[in-house]
PDB file of C-alpha atoms in Angstrom:
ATOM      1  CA  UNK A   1     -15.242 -41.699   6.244  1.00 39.00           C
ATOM      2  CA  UNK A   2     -14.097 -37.971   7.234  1.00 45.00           C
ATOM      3  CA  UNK A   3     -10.643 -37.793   7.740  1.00 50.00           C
ATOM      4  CA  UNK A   4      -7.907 -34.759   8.933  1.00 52.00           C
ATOM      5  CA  UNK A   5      -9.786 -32.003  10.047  1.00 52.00           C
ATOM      6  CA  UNK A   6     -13.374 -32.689   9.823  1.00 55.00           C
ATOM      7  CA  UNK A   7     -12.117 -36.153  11.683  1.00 57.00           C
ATOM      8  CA  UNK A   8     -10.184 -34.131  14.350  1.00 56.00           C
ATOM      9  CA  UNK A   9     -13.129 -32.163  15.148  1.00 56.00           C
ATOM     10  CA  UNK A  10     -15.589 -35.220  15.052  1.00 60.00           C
ATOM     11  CA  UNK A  11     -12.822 -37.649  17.349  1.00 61.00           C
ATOM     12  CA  UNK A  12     -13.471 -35.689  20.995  1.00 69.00           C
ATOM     13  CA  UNK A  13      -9.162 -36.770  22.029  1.00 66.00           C
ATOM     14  CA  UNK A  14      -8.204 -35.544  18.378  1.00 60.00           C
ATOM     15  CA  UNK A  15     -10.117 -32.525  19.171  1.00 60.00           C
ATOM     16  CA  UNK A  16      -8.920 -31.760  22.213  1.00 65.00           C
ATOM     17  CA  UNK A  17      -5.529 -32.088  21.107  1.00 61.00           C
ATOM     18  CA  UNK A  18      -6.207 -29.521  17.801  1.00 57.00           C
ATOM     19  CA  UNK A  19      -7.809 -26.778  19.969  1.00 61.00           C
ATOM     20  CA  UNK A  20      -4.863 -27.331  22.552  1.00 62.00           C
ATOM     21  CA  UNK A  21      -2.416 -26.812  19.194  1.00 60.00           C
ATOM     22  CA  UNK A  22      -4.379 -24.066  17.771  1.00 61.00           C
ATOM     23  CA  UNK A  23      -5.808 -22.207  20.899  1.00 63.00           C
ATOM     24  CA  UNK A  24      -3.452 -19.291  20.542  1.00 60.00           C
ATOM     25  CA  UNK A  25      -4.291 -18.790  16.856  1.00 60.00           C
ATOM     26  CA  UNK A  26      -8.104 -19.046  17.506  1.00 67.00           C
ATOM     27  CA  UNK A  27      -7.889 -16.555  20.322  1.00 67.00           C
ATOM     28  CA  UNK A  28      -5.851 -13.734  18.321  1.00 60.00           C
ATOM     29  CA  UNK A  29      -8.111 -13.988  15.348  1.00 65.00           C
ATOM     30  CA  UNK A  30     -11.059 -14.170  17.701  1.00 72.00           C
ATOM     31  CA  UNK A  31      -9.988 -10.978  19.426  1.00 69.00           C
ATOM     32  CA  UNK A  32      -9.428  -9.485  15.675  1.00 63.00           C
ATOM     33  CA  UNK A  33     -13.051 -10.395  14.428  1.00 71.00           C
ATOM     34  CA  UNK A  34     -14.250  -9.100  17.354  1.00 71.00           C
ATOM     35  CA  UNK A  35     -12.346  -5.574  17.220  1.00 67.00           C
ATOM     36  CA  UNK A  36     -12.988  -5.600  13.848  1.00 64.00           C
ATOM     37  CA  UNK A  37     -16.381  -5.391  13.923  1.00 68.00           C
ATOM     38  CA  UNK A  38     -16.294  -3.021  16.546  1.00 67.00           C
ATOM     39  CA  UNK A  39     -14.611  -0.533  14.698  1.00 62.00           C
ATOM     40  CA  UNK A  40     -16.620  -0.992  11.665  1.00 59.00           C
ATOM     41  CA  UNK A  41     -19.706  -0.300  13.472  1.00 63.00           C
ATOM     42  CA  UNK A  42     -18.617   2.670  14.849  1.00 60.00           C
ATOM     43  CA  UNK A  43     -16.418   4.066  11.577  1.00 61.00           C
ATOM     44  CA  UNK A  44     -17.776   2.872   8.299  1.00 62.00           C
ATOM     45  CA  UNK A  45     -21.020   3.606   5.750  1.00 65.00           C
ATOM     46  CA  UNK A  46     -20.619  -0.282   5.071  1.00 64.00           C
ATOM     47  CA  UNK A  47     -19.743   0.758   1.264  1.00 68.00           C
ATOM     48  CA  UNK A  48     -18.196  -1.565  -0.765  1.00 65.00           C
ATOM     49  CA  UNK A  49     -14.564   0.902  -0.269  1.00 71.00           C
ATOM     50  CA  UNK A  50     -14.805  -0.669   3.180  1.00 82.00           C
ATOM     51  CA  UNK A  51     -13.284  -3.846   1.730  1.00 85.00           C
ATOM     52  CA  UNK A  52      -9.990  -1.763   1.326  1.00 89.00           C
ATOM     53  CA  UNK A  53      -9.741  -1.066   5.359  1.00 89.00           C
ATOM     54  CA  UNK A  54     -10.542  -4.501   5.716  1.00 88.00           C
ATOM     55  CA  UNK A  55      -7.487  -5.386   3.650  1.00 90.00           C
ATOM     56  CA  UNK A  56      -5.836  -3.368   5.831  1.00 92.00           C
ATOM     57  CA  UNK A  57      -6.959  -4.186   9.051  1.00 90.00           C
ATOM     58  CA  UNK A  58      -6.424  -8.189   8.342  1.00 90.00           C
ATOM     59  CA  UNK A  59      -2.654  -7.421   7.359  1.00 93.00           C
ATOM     60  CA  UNK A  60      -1.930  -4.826  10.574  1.00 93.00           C
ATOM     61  CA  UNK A  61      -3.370  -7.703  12.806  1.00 90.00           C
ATOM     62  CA  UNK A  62      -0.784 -10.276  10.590  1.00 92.00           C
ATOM     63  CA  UNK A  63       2.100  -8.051  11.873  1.00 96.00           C
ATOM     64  CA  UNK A  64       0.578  -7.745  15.592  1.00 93.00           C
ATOM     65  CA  UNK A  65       0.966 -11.939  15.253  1.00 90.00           C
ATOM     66  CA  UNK A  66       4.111 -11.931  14.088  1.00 95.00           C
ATOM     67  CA  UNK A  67       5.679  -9.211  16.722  1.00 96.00           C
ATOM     68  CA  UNK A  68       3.755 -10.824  19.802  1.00 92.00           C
ATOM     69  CA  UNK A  69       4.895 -14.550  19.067  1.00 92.00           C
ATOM     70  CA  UNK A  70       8.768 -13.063  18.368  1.00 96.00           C
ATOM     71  CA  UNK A  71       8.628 -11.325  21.802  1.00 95.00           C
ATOM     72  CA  UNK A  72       7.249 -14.038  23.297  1.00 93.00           C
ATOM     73  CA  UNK A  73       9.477 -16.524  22.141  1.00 94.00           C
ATOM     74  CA  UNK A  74      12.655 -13.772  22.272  1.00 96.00           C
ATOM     75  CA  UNK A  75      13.166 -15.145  18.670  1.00 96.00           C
ATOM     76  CA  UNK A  76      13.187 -14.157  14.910  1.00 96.00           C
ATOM     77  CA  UNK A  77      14.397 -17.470  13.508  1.00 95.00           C
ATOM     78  CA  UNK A  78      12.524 -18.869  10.755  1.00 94.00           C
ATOM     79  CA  UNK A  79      11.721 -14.844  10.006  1.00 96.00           C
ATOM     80  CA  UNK A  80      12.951 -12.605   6.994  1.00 97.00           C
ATOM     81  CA  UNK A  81      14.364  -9.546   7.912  1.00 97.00           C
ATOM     82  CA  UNK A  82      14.430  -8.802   4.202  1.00 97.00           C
ATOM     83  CA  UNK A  83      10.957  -9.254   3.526  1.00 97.00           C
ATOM     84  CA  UNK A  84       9.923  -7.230   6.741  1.00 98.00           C
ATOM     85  CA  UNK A  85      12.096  -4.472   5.594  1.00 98.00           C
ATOM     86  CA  UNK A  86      10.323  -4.543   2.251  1.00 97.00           C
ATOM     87  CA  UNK A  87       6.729  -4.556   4.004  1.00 98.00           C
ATOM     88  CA  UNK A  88       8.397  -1.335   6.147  1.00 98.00           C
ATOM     89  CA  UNK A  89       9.237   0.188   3.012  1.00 98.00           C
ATOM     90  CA  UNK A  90       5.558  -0.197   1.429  1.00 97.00           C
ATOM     91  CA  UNK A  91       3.536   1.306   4.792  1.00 97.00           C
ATOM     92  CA  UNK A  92       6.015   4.276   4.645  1.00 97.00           C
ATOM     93  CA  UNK A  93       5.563   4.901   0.816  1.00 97.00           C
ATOM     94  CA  UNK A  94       1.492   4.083   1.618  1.00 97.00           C
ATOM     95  CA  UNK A  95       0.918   6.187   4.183  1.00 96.00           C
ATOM     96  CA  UNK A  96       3.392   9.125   2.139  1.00 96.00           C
ATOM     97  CA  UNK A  97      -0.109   8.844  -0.704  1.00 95.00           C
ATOM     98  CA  UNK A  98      -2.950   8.220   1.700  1.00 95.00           C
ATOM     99  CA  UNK A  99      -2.198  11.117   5.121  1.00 91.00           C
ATOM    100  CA  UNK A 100      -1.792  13.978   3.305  1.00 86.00           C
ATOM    101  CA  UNK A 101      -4.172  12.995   0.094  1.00 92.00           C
ATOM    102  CA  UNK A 102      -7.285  11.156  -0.885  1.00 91.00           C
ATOM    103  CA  UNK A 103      -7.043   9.701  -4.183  1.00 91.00           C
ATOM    104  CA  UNK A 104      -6.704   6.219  -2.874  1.00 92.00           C
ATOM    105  CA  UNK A 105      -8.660   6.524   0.633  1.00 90.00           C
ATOM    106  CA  UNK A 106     -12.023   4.074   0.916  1.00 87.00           C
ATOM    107  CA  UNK A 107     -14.950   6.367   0.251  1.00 81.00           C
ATOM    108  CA  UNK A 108     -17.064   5.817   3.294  1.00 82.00           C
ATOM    109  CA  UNK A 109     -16.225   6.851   6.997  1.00 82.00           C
ATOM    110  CA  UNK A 110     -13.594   4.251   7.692  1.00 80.00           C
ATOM    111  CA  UNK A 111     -11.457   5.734   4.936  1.00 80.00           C
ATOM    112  CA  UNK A 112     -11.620   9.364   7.587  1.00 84.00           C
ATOM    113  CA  UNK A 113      -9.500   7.591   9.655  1.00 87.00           C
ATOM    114  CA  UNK A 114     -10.073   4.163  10.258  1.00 88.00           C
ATOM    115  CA  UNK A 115      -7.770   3.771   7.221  1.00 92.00           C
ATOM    116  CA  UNK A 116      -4.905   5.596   8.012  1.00 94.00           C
ATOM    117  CA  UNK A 117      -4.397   4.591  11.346  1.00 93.00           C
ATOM    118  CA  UNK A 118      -4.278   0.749  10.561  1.00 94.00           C
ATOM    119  CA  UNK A 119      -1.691   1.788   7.953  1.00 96.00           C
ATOM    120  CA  UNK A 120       0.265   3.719  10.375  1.00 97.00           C
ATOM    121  CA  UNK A 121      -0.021   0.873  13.127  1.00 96.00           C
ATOM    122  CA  UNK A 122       1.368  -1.543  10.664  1.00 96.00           C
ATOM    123  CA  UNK A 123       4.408   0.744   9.404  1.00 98.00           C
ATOM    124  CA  UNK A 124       5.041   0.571  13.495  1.00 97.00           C
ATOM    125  CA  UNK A 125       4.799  -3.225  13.651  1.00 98.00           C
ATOM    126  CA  UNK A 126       7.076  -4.378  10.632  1.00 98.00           C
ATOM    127  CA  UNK A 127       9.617  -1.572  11.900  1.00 98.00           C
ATOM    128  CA  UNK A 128       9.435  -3.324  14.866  1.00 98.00           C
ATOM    129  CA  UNK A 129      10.390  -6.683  13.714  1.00 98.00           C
ATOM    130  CA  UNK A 130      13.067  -5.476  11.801  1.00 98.00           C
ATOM    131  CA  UNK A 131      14.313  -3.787  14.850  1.00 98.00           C
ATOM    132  CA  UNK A 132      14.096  -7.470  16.014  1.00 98.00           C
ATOM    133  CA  UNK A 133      15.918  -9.247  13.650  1.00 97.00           C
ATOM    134  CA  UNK A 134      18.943  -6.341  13.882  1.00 97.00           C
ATOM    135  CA  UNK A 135      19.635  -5.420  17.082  1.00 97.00           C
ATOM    136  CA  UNK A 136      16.911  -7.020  19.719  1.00 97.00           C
ATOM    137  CA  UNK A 137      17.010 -10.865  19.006  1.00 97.00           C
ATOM    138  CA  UNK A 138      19.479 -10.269  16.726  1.00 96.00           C
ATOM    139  CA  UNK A 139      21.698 -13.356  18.087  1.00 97.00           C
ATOM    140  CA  UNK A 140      18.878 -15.831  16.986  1.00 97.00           C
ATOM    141  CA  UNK A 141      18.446 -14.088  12.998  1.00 97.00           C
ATOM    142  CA  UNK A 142      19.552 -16.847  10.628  1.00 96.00           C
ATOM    143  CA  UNK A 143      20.975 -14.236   8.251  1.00 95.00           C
ATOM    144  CA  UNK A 144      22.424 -17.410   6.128  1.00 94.00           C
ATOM    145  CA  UNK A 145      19.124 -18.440   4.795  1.00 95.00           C
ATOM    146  CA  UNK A 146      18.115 -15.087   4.377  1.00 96.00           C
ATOM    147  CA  UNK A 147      19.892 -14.494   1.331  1.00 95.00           C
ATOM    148  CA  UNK A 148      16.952 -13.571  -1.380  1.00 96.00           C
ATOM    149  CA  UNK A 149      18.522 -10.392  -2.731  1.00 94.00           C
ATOM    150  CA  UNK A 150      15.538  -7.854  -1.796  1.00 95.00           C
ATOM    151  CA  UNK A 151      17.050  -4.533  -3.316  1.00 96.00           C
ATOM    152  CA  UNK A 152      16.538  -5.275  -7.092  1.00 96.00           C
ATOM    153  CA  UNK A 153      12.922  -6.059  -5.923  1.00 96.00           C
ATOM    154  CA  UNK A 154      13.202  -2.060  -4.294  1.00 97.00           C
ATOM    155  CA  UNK A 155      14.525  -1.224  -7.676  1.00 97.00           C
ATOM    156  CA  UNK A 156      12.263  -2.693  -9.895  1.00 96.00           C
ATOM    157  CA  UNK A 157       9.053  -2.089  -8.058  1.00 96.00           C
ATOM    158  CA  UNK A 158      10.319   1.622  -8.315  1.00 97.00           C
ATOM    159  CA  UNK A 159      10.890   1.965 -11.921  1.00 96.00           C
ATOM    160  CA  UNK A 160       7.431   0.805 -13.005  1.00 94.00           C
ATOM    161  CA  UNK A 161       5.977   2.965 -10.469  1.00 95.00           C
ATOM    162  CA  UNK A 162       7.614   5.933 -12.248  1.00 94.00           C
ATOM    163  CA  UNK A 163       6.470   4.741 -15.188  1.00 91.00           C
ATOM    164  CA  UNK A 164       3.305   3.049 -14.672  1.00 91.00           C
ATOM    165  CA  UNK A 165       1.302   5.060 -12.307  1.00 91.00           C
ATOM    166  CA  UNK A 166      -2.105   6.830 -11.963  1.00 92.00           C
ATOM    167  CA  UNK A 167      -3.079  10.098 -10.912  1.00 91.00           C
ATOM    168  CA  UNK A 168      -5.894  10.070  -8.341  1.00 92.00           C
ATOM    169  CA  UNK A 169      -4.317  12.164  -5.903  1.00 94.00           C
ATOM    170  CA  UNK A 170      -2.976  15.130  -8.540  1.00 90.00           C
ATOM    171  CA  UNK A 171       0.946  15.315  -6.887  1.00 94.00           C
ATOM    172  CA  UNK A 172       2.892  13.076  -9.112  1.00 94.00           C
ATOM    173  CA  UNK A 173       5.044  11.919  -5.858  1.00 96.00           C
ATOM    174  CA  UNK A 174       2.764  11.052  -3.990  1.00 96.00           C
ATOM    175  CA  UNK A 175       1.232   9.067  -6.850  1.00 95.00           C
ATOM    176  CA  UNK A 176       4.244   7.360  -7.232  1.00 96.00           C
ATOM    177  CA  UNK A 177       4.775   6.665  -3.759  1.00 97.00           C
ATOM    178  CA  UNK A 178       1.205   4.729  -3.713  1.00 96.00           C
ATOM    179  CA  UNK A 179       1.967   3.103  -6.662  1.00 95.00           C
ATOM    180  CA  UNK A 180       5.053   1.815  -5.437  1.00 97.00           C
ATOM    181  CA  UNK A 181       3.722   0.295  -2.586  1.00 97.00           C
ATOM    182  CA  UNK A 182       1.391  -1.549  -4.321  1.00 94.00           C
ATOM    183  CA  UNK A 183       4.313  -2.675  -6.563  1.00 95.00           C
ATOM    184  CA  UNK A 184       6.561  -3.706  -4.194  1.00 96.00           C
ATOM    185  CA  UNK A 185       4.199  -5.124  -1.899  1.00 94.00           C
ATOM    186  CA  UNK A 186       3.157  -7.928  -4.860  1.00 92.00           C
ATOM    187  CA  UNK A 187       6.820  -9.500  -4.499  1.00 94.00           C
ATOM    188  CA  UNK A 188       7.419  -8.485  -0.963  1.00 95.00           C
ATOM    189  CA  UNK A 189       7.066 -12.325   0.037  1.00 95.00           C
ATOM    190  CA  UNK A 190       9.165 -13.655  -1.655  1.00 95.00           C
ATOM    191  CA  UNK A 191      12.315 -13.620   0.746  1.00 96.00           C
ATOM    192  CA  UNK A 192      10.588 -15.663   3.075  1.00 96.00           C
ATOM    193  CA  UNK A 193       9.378 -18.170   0.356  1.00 94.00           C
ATOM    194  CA  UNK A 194      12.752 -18.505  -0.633  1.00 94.00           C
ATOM    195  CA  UNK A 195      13.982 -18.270   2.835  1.00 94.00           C
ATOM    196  CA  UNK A 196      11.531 -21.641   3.561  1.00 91.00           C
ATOM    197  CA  UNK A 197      12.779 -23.220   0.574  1.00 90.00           C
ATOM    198  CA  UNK A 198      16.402 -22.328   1.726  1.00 91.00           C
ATOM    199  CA  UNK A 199      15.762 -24.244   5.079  1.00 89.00           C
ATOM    200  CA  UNK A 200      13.328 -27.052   4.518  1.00 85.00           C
ATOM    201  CA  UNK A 201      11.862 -25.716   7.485  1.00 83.00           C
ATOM    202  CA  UNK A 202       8.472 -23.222   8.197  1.00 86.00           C
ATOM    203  CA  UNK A 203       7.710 -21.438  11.519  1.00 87.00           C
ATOM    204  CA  UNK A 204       3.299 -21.698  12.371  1.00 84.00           C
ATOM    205  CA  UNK A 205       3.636 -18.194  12.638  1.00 88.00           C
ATOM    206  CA  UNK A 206       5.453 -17.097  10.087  1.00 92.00           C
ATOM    207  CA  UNK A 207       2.666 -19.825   7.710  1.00 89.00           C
ATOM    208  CA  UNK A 208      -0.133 -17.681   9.491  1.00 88.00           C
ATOM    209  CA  UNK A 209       1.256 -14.373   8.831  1.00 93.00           C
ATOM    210  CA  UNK A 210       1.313 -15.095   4.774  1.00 93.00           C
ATOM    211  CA  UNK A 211      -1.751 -16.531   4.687  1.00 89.00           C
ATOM    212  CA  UNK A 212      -3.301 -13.343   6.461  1.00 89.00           C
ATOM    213  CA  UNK A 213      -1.436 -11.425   3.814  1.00 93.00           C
ATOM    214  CA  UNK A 214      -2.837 -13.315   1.222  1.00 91.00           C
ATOM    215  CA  UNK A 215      -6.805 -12.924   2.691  1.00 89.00           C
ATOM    216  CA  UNK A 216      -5.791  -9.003   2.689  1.00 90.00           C
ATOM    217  CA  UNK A 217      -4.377  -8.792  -0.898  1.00 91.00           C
ATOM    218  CA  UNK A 218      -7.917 -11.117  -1.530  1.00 90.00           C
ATOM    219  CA  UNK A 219      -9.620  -8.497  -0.086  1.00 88.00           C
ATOM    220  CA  UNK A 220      -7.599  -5.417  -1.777  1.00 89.00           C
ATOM    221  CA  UNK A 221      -7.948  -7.841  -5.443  1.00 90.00           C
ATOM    222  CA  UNK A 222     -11.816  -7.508  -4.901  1.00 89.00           C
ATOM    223  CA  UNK A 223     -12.295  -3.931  -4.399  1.00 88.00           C
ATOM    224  CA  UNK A 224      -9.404  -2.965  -7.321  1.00 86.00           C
ATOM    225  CA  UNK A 225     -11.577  -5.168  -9.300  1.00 87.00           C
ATOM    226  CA  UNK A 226     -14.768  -2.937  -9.696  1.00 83.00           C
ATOM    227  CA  UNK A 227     -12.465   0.098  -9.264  1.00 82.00           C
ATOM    228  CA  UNK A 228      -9.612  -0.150 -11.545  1.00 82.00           C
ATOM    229  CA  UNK A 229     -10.811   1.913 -14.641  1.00 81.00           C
ATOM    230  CA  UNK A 230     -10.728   5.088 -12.592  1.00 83.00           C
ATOM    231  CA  UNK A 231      -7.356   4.747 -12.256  1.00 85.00           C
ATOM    232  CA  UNK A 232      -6.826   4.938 -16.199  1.00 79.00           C
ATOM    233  CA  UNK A 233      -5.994   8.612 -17.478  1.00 77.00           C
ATOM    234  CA  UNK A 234      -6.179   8.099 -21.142  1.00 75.00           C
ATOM    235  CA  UNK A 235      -4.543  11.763 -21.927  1.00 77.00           C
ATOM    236  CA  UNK A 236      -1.515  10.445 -21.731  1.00 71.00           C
ATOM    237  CA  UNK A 237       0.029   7.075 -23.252  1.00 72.00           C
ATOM    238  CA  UNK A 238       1.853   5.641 -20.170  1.00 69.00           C
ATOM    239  CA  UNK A 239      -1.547   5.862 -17.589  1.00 74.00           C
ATOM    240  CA  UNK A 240      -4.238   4.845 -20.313  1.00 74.00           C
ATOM    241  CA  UNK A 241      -4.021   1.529 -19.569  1.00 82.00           C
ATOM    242  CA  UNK A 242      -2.515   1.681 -15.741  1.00 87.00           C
ATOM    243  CA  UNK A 243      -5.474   0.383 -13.936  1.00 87.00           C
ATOM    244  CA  UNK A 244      -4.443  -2.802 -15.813  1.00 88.00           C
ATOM    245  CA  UNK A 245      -0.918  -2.472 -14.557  1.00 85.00           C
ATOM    246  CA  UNK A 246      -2.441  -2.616 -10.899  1.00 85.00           C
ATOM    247  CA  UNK A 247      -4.535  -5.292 -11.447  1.00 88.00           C
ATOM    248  CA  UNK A 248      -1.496  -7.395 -13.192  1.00 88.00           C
ATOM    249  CA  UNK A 249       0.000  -6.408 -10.050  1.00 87.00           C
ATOM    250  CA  UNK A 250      -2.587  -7.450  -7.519  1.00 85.00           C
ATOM    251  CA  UNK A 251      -2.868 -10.740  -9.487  1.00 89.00           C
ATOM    252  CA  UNK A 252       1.077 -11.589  -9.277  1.00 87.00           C
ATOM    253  CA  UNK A 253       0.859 -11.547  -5.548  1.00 84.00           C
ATOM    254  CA  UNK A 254      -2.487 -13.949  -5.667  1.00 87.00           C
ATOM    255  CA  UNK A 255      -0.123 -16.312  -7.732  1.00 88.00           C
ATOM    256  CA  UNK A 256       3.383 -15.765  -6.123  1.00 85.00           C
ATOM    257  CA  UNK A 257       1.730 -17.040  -2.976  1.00 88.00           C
ATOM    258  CA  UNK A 258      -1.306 -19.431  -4.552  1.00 87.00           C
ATOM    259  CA  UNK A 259       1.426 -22.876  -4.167  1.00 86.00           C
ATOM    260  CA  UNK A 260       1.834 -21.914  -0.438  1.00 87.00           C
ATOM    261  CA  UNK A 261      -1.661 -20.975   0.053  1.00 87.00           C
ATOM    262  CA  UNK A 262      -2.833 -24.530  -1.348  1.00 89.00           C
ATOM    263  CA  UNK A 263      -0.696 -26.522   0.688  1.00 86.00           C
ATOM    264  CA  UNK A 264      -1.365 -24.571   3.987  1.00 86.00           C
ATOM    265  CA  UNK A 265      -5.101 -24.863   3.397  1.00 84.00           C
ATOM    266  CA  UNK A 266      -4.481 -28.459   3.144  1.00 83.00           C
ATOM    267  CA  UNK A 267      -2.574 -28.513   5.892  1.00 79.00           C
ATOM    268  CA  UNK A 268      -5.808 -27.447   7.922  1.00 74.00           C
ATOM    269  CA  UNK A 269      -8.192 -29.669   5.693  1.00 76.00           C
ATOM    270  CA  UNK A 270      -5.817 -33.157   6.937  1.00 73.00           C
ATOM    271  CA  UNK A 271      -5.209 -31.489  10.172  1.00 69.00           C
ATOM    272  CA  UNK A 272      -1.621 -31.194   9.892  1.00 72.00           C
ATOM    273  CA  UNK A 273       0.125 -28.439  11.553  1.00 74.00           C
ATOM    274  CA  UNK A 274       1.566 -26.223   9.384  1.00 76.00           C
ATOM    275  CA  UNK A 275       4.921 -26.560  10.347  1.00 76.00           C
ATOM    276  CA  UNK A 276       5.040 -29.584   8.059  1.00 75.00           C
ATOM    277  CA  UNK A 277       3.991 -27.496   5.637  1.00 79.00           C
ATOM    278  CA  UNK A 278       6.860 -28.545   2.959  1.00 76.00           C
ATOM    279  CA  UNK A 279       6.353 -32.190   3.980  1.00 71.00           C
ATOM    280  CA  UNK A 280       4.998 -34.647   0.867  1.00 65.00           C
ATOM    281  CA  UNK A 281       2.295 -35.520   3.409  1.00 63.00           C
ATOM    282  CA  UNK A 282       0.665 -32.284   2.267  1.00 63.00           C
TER     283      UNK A 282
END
């Protein structure tokens, strides 16, 4: 007998009610696909490099969510300030390796552009929610359960990037700057793990935004995959093996989130909202 979600869609009041739950969700990511696509068709060679925009593009449209449900609901609880500040920190440091440089841009057309701009767009969006959570809606910021002490994340990320980076774009800073990024952004979640943990509580956005992070970093693991060998530089001790590093990296993140990413898929398989996420029904 089918049960959760395959029942929900099969029981015409059980669907009704899911679609009524889930309308804005389906609607957003609609409108994404959609844009997506368009952009792709106009902007990329459809080489396999593409798969980096497409990282991009899926965690830019992640921040859109979060900023339009926090504006609409004039509201950053359940949100951590920390974690956005983190994700501000990485598009900054990104976009410092990627705008002026092209050691790390996607080979085919959408890497002209296409790239860059959804990079840009998403520095703009988590700077906007952490203008949220400190001075807009800063009245609703539950600053108690955000407690997940971000900075030695900052500082840690940082001194493996000095150490521990590659040398695609030939200006050691900038190098740096992209590895550190992609340092950082492998722990950048867990504030608001912790913060959910802290609370016994999840927000349905804040559940959709990580598991949109978590399809991009799928997305970025792929491509880094095939690719990371050209990152090694085997003149000198510290970079022969730092394609390795990235892909230790890349895998972290995969695992940091894999325990939230199993229950919220089962969340959808029962058809439980994901607010009940941390429930022992899922």
């Amino acid at each position: 007998m089918a049960t959760g979600f395959v029942a929900a869609l099969q029981d015409p009041e059980k669907r009704k009610i899911w679609l009524a739950d889930n309308m804005d969700n389906i609607r957003f990511w609609g409108i994404f696909t959609l844009v997506g696509l368009v952009l792709f068709y106009l902007s990329s060679d459809w080489d396999f490099s593409m798969l980096l925009t497409i990282s991009s593009m899926i965690s830019m449209f992640s921040f859109l969510m979060v900023v339009v449900k926090i504006e609409t609901s004039k509201s950053v609880s359940g949100v951590s300030l920390k974690m956005f500040e983190c994700y501000t920190l990485v598009s900054a440091c990104r976009l410092m390796s990627i705008i002026p440089f092209e050691g790390y841009l996607p080979y085919d057309r959408s890497g002209d552009w296409l790239y860059q701009l959804t990079e840009a767009i998403s520095l703009c969006l988590a700077g906007t929610v952490v203008y949220f959570c400190r001075v807009r809606y800063r009245a609703t910021y539950e600053a108690g359960a955000d407690t997940f002490k971000h900075v030695y994340l900052m500082i840690i990320a940082l001194v493996l990037a000095v150490i521990f980076h590659p040398s695609l774009n030939a200006f050691m800073p900038a190098d740096i700057a992209w590895t550190y990024a992609l340092y950082l952004e492998s722990v950048t979640v867990l504030p608001q793990l912790f913060m959910f943990q802290k609370q016994g509580k999840v927000q349905a956005f804040t559940s959709h935004f990580l598991a949109g992070q978590a399809l991009s970093r799928v997305c970025s693991f792929i491509f880094w995959w095939s690719s990371y060998k050209e990152l090694n530089d085997p003149k000198y001790p510290t970079k022969a093996y730092v394609g390795y590093w990235v892909m230790l990296m890349q895998l972290l993140q995969l695992i940091v989130m894999g325990d939230f990413i199993y229950h919220y898929i089962n969340c959808l398989r029962k058809g439980v909202p994901v607010t009940f996420i941390l429930s022992d029904a899922v």
